[in-house]
Amino acid sequence: MKFSRTLLLACLALITVTASAKEFAFKDTQGNSLHLADYRGKWVLVNFWATWCPPCRQETPDLVALHNAHKATDLVVIGVALDSKRPAVAEFATKYAISYPIVIGSYTLAENEVGTVEALPTSYLYDPTGKLVSFQEGMVTRDEIETYLALKNKKGNESK
């Protein structure tokens, strides 16, 4: 069966990494502590963004849909806003009906807790064991993430 070139490119858009994950610790806008260990058994997508970033605004509806479709089962999204103005972030979250946890962050926080953020948006993907498996500078889509997870899950099932 011929593998679709588009599907392959979408999957390769997430750059696979072999680094081991640091145990991140964030506080969301509600004051809740978020730790990578809290999400064992689920994929975790940590997305760095800003309200002023056009590609961030473009990808947000997909991230909301992805989180809503998977939060009860196998994946959560955590958004880290690299804006210094909390009211702008709150307004953005309301406008886009963001249902996933939002952290008010900084480039220093990103570097200390997850990794370098040189462009926005940037996303880091952790597998259900907490291992950092991929990252991407630039937009991600729901379809790209779901395709990636399906391939990883299929590969995992074949090795059993």
PDB file of C-alpha atoms in Angstrom:
ATOM      1  CA  MET A   1       0.000   0.000   0.000  1.00  0.00           C
ATOM      2  CA  LYS A   2       1.408   3.362  -0.997  1.00  0.00           C
ATOM      3  CA  PHE A   3       2.032   5.674   1.933  1.00  0.00           C
ATOM      4  CA  SER A   4       0.703   9.154   1.284  1.00  0.00           C
ATOM      5  CA  ARG A   5       3.497  11.717   0.826  1.00  0.00           C
ATOM      6  CA  THR A   6       1.368  14.346   2.566  1.00  0.00           C
ATOM      7  CA  LEU A   7       0.827  12.086   5.554  1.00  0.00           C
ATOM      8  CA  LEU A   8       4.532  11.317   5.712  1.00  0.00           C
ATOM      9  CA  LEU A   9       5.440  15.010   5.583  1.00  0.00           C
ATOM     10  CA  ALA A  10       2.911  15.802   8.290  1.00  0.00           C
ATOM     11  CA  CYS A  11       4.392  13.137  10.521  1.00  0.00           C
ATOM     12  CA  LEU A  12       7.917  14.281   9.861  1.00  0.00           C
ATOM     13  CA  ALA A  13       6.936  17.852  10.699  1.00  0.00           C
ATOM     14  CA  LEU A  14       7.383  16.891  14.321  1.00  0.00           C
ATOM     15  CA  ILE A  15      11.102  16.470  14.769  1.00  0.00           C
ATOM     16  CA  THR A  16      11.873  13.380  16.796  1.00  0.00           C
ATOM     17  CA  VAL A  17      14.219  13.951  19.672  1.00  0.00           C
ATOM     18  CA  THR A  18      16.014  11.552  21.945  1.00  0.00           C
ATOM     19  CA  ALA A  19      16.589  13.794  24.942  1.00  0.00           C
ATOM     20  CA  SER A  20      15.201  12.673  28.250  1.00  0.00           C
ATOM     21  CA  ALA A  21      12.565  14.887  29.754  1.00  0.00           C
ATOM     22  CA  LYS A  22      13.076  17.203  32.654  1.00  0.00           C
ATOM     23  CA  GLU A  23      10.318  17.180  35.220  1.00  0.00           C
ATOM     24  CA  PHE A  24       8.635  20.499  34.517  1.00  0.00           C
ATOM     25  CA  ALA A  25       6.721  22.435  37.137  1.00  0.00           C
ATOM     26  CA  PHE A  26       4.352  25.240  36.184  1.00  0.00           C
ATOM     27  CA  LYS A  27       1.579  27.193  37.887  1.00  0.00           C
ATOM     28  CA  ASP A  28      -1.428  27.853  35.701  1.00  0.00           C
ATOM     29  CA  THR A  29      -3.515  31.017  35.715  1.00  0.00           C
ATOM     30  CA  GLN A  30      -5.852  29.405  38.265  1.00  0.00           C
ATOM     31  CA  GLY A  31      -2.967  28.822  40.691  1.00  0.00           C
ATOM     32  CA  ASN A  32      -2.844  25.059  40.117  1.00  0.00           C
ATOM     33  CA  SER A  33       0.539  23.325  40.047  1.00  0.00           C
ATOM     34  CA  LEU A  34       1.205  21.368  36.876  1.00  0.00           C
ATOM     35  CA  HIS A  35       3.894  18.677  36.925  1.00  0.00           C
ATOM     36  CA  LEU A  36       4.809  16.295  34.123  1.00  0.00           C
ATOM     37  CA  ALA A  37       4.408  13.371  36.547  1.00  0.00           C
ATOM     38  CA  ASP A  38       0.750  14.351  37.058  1.00  0.00           C
ATOM     39  CA  TYR A  39       0.058  13.272  33.485  1.00  0.00           C
ATOM     40  CA  ARG A  40       1.706   9.824  33.430  1.00  0.00           C
ATOM     41  CA  GLY A  41      -0.278   7.583  31.115  1.00  0.00           C
ATOM     42  CA  LYS A  42      -1.145  10.464  28.775  1.00  0.00           C
ATOM     43  CA  TRP A  43       0.628  12.288  26.009  1.00  0.00           C
ATOM     44  CA  VAL A  44       1.393  15.895  26.963  1.00  0.00           C
ATOM     45  CA  LEU A  45       1.744  18.695  24.423  1.00  0.00           C
ATOM     46  CA  VAL A  46       3.351  21.809  25.907  1.00  0.00           C
ATOM     47  CA  ASN A  47       2.722  24.706  23.541  1.00  0.00           C
ATOM     48  CA  PHE A  48       4.572  28.027  23.872  1.00  0.00           C
ATOM     49  CA  TRP A  49       2.692  30.935  22.307  1.00  0.00           C
ATOM     50  CA  ALA A  50       1.867  34.630  22.587  1.00  0.00           C
ATOM     51  CA  THR A  51      -1.274  36.685  22.003  1.00  0.00           C
ATOM     52  CA  TRP A  52       0.505  38.905  19.456  1.00  0.00           C
ATOM     53  CA  CYS A  53       1.730  35.939  17.352  1.00  0.00           C
ATOM     54  CA  PRO A  54      -0.367  35.352  14.167  1.00  0.00           C
ATOM     55  CA  PRO A  55       0.580  31.643  13.776  1.00  0.00           C
ATOM     56  CA  CYS A  56      -0.246  31.114  17.460  1.00  0.00           C
ATOM     57  CA  ARG A  57      -3.697  32.581  16.925  1.00  0.00           C
ATOM     58  CA  GLN A  58      -4.131  30.382  13.860  1.00  0.00           C
ATOM     59  CA  GLU A  59      -3.213  27.116  15.632  1.00  0.00           C
ATOM     60  CA  THR A  60      -5.193  27.749  18.840  1.00  0.00           C
ATOM     61  CA  PRO A  61      -8.572  26.414  17.599  1.00  0.00           C
ATOM     62  CA  ASP A  62      -6.881  23.145  16.577  1.00  0.00           C
ATOM     63  CA  LEU A  63      -5.200  22.837  19.970  1.00  0.00           C
ATOM     64  CA  VAL A  64      -8.517  23.459  21.744  1.00  0.00           C
ATOM     65  CA  ALA A  65     -10.197  20.785  19.587  1.00  0.00           C
ATOM     66  CA  LEU A  66      -7.302  18.367  20.164  1.00  0.00           C
ATOM     67  CA  HIS A  67      -7.413  18.876  23.937  1.00  0.00           C
ATOM     68  CA  ASN A  68     -11.201  18.578  24.105  1.00  0.00           C
ATOM     69  CA  ALA A  69     -11.198  15.372  22.046  1.00  0.00           C
ATOM     70  CA  HIS A  70      -8.472  13.641  24.077  1.00  0.00           C
ATOM     71  CA  LYS A  71      -8.281  15.129  27.592  1.00  0.00           C
ATOM     72  CA  ALA A  72     -10.379  12.387  29.168  1.00  0.00           C
ATOM     73  CA  THR A  73      -8.413   9.578  27.555  1.00  0.00           C
ATOM     74  CA  ASP A  74      -4.911   9.966  26.201  1.00  0.00           C
ATOM     75  CA  LEU A  75      -3.590  13.519  25.688  1.00  0.00           C
ATOM     76  CA  VAL A  76      -3.577  16.923  27.328  1.00  0.00           C
ATOM     77  CA  VAL A  77      -2.427  20.299  26.062  1.00  0.00           C
ATOM     78  CA  ILE A  78      -0.725  22.852  28.299  1.00  0.00           C
ATOM     79  CA  GLY A  79      -0.375  26.356  26.899  1.00  0.00           C
ATOM     80  CA  VAL A  80       2.480  28.562  28.071  1.00  0.00           C
ATOM     81  CA  ALA A  81       1.826  32.187  27.165  1.00  0.00           C
ATOM     82  CA  LEU A  82       5.000  34.179  26.679  1.00  0.00           C
ATOM     83  CA  ASP A  83       3.176  37.446  27.275  1.00  0.00           C
ATOM     84  CA  SER A  84       3.841  39.627  30.278  1.00  0.00           C
ATOM     85  CA  LYS A  85       0.321  41.036  30.409  1.00  0.00           C
ATOM     86  CA  ARG A  86      -2.077  38.699  32.205  1.00  0.00           C
ATOM     87  CA  PRO A  87      -5.216  40.632  31.058  1.00  0.00           C
ATOM     88  CA  ALA A  88      -4.254  40.137  27.394  1.00  0.00           C
ATOM     89  CA  VAL A  89      -3.816  36.403  27.994  1.00  0.00           C
ATOM     90  CA  ALA A  90      -7.158  36.160  29.813  1.00  0.00           C
ATOM     91  CA  GLU A  91      -8.926  38.005  26.994  1.00  0.00           C
ATOM     92  CA  PHE A  92      -7.282  35.738  24.392  1.00  0.00           C
ATOM     93  CA  ALA A  93      -8.277  32.600  26.350  1.00  0.00           C
ATOM     94  CA  THR A  94     -11.885  33.767  26.500  1.00  0.00           C
ATOM     95  CA  LYS A  95     -12.004  34.762  22.830  1.00  0.00           C
ATOM     96  CA  TYR A  96     -10.643  31.370  21.707  1.00  0.00           C
ATOM     97  CA  ALA A  97     -12.524  29.319  24.359  1.00  0.00           C
ATOM     98  CA  ILE A  98      -9.287  27.736  25.558  1.00  0.00           C
ATOM     99  CA  SER A  99     -10.163  24.772  27.754  1.00  0.00           C
ATOM    100  CA  TYR A 100      -6.639  23.582  28.533  1.00  0.00           C
ATOM    101  CA  PRO A 101      -4.464  24.927  31.359  1.00  0.00           C
ATOM    102  CA  ILE A 102      -2.626  28.172  30.604  1.00  0.00           C
ATOM    103  CA  VAL A 103       0.612  29.220  32.244  1.00  0.00           C
ATOM    104  CA  ILE A 104       1.927  32.782  32.164  1.00  0.00           C
ATOM    105  CA  GLY A 105       5.533  32.114  31.296  1.00  0.00           C
ATOM    106  CA  SER A 106       8.750  33.660  30.080  1.00  0.00           C
ATOM    107  CA  TYR A 107      11.623  32.585  27.885  1.00  0.00           C
ATOM    108  CA  THR A 108      13.635  31.932  31.049  1.00  0.00           C
ATOM    109  CA  LEU A 109      10.873  29.727  32.465  1.00  0.00           C
ATOM    110  CA  ALA A 110      10.734  27.830  29.162  1.00  0.00           C
ATOM    111  CA  GLU A 111      14.494  27.275  29.177  1.00  0.00           C
ATOM    112  CA  ASN A 112      14.537  26.167  32.813  1.00  0.00           C
ATOM    113  CA  GLU A 113      11.511  23.879  32.689  1.00  0.00           C
ATOM    114  CA  VAL A 114      11.265  22.456  29.168  1.00  0.00           C
ATOM    115  CA  GLY A 115      13.764  23.739  26.637  1.00  0.00           C
ATOM    116  CA  THR A 116      14.809  26.592  24.427  1.00  0.00           C
ATOM    117  CA  VAL A 117      12.097  28.525  22.631  1.00  0.00           C
ATOM    118  CA  GLU A 118      13.577  30.394  19.686  1.00  0.00           C
ATOM    119  CA  ALA A 119      10.377  30.893  17.685  1.00  0.00           C
ATOM    120  CA  LEU A 120       6.668  31.082  18.377  1.00  0.00           C
ATOM    121  CA  PRO A 121       4.782  28.932  18.482  1.00  0.00           C
ATOM    122  CA  THR A 122       6.963  26.057  19.709  1.00  0.00           C
ATOM    123  CA  SER A 123       5.566  22.772  20.983  1.00  0.00           C
ATOM    124  CA  TYR A 124       7.141  19.959  22.985  1.00  0.00           C
ATOM    125  CA  LEU A 125       5.515  16.508  23.017  1.00  0.00           C
ATOM    126  CA  TYR A 126       5.963  14.022  25.868  1.00  0.00           C
ATOM    127  CA  ASP A 127       4.929  10.385  25.645  1.00  0.00           C
ATOM    128  CA  PRO A 128       2.814   8.652  28.330  1.00  0.00           C
ATOM    129  CA  THR A 129       5.968   7.689  30.283  1.00  0.00           C
ATOM    130  CA  GLY A 130       7.053  11.341  30.469  1.00  0.00           C
ATOM    131  CA  LYS A 131       9.797  11.057  27.858  1.00  0.00           C
ATOM    132  CA  LEU A 132      10.282  14.033  25.540  1.00  0.00           C
ATOM    133  CA  VAL A 133       9.796  12.529  22.093  1.00  0.00           C
ATOM    134  CA  SER A 134       9.265  15.474  19.736  1.00  0.00           C
ATOM    135  CA  PHE A 135       9.285  19.205  19.367  1.00  0.00           C
ATOM    136  CA  GLN A 136       8.341  21.597  16.641  1.00  0.00           C
ATOM    137  CA  GLU A 137       9.038  25.235  16.002  1.00  0.00           C
ATOM    138  CA  GLY A 138       6.071  26.670  14.155  1.00  0.00           C
ATOM    139  CA  MET A 139       2.444  25.721  14.026  1.00  0.00           C
ATOM    140  CA  VAL A 140       1.094  22.269  14.767  1.00  0.00           C
ATOM    141  CA  THR A 141      -2.321  20.999  13.793  1.00  0.00           C
ATOM    142  CA  ARG A 142      -4.693  18.573  15.397  1.00  0.00           C
ATOM    143  CA  ASP A 143      -4.313  16.264  12.392  1.00  0.00           C
ATOM    144  CA  GLU A 144      -0.503  16.244  12.658  1.00  0.00           C
ATOM    145  CA  ILE A 145      -0.588  15.353  16.344  1.00  0.00           C
ATOM    146  CA  GLU A 146      -3.284  12.696  15.940  1.00  0.00           C
ATOM    147  CA  THR A 147      -1.420  11.163  12.980  1.00  0.00           C
ATOM    148  CA  TYR A 148       1.816  11.112  14.973  1.00  0.00           C
ATOM    149  CA  LEU A 149       0.087   9.454  17.944  1.00  0.00           C
ATOM    150  CA  ALA A 150      -1.616   6.889  15.718  1.00  0.00           C
ATOM    151  CA  LEU A 151       1.716   5.925  14.144  1.00  0.00           C
ATOM    152  CA  LYS A 152       3.435   5.715  17.540  1.00  0.00           C
ATOM    153  CA  ASN A 153       0.574   3.666  18.996  1.00  0.00           C
ATOM    154  CA  LYS A 154       0.570   1.352  15.957  1.00  0.00           C
ATOM    155  CA  LYS A 155       4.326   0.887  16.229  1.00  0.00           C
ATOM    156  CA  GLY A 156       3.999   0.187  19.941  1.00  0.00           C
ATOM    157  CA  ASN A 157       1.279  -2.425  19.358  1.00  0.00           C
ATOM    158  CA  GLU A 158       3.324  -4.162  16.642  1.00  0.00           C
ATOM    159  CA  SER A 159       6.248  -4.632  19.017  1.00  0.00           C
ATOM    160  CA  LYS A 160       4.083  -6.406  21.624  1.00  0.00           C
TER     161      LYS A 160
END
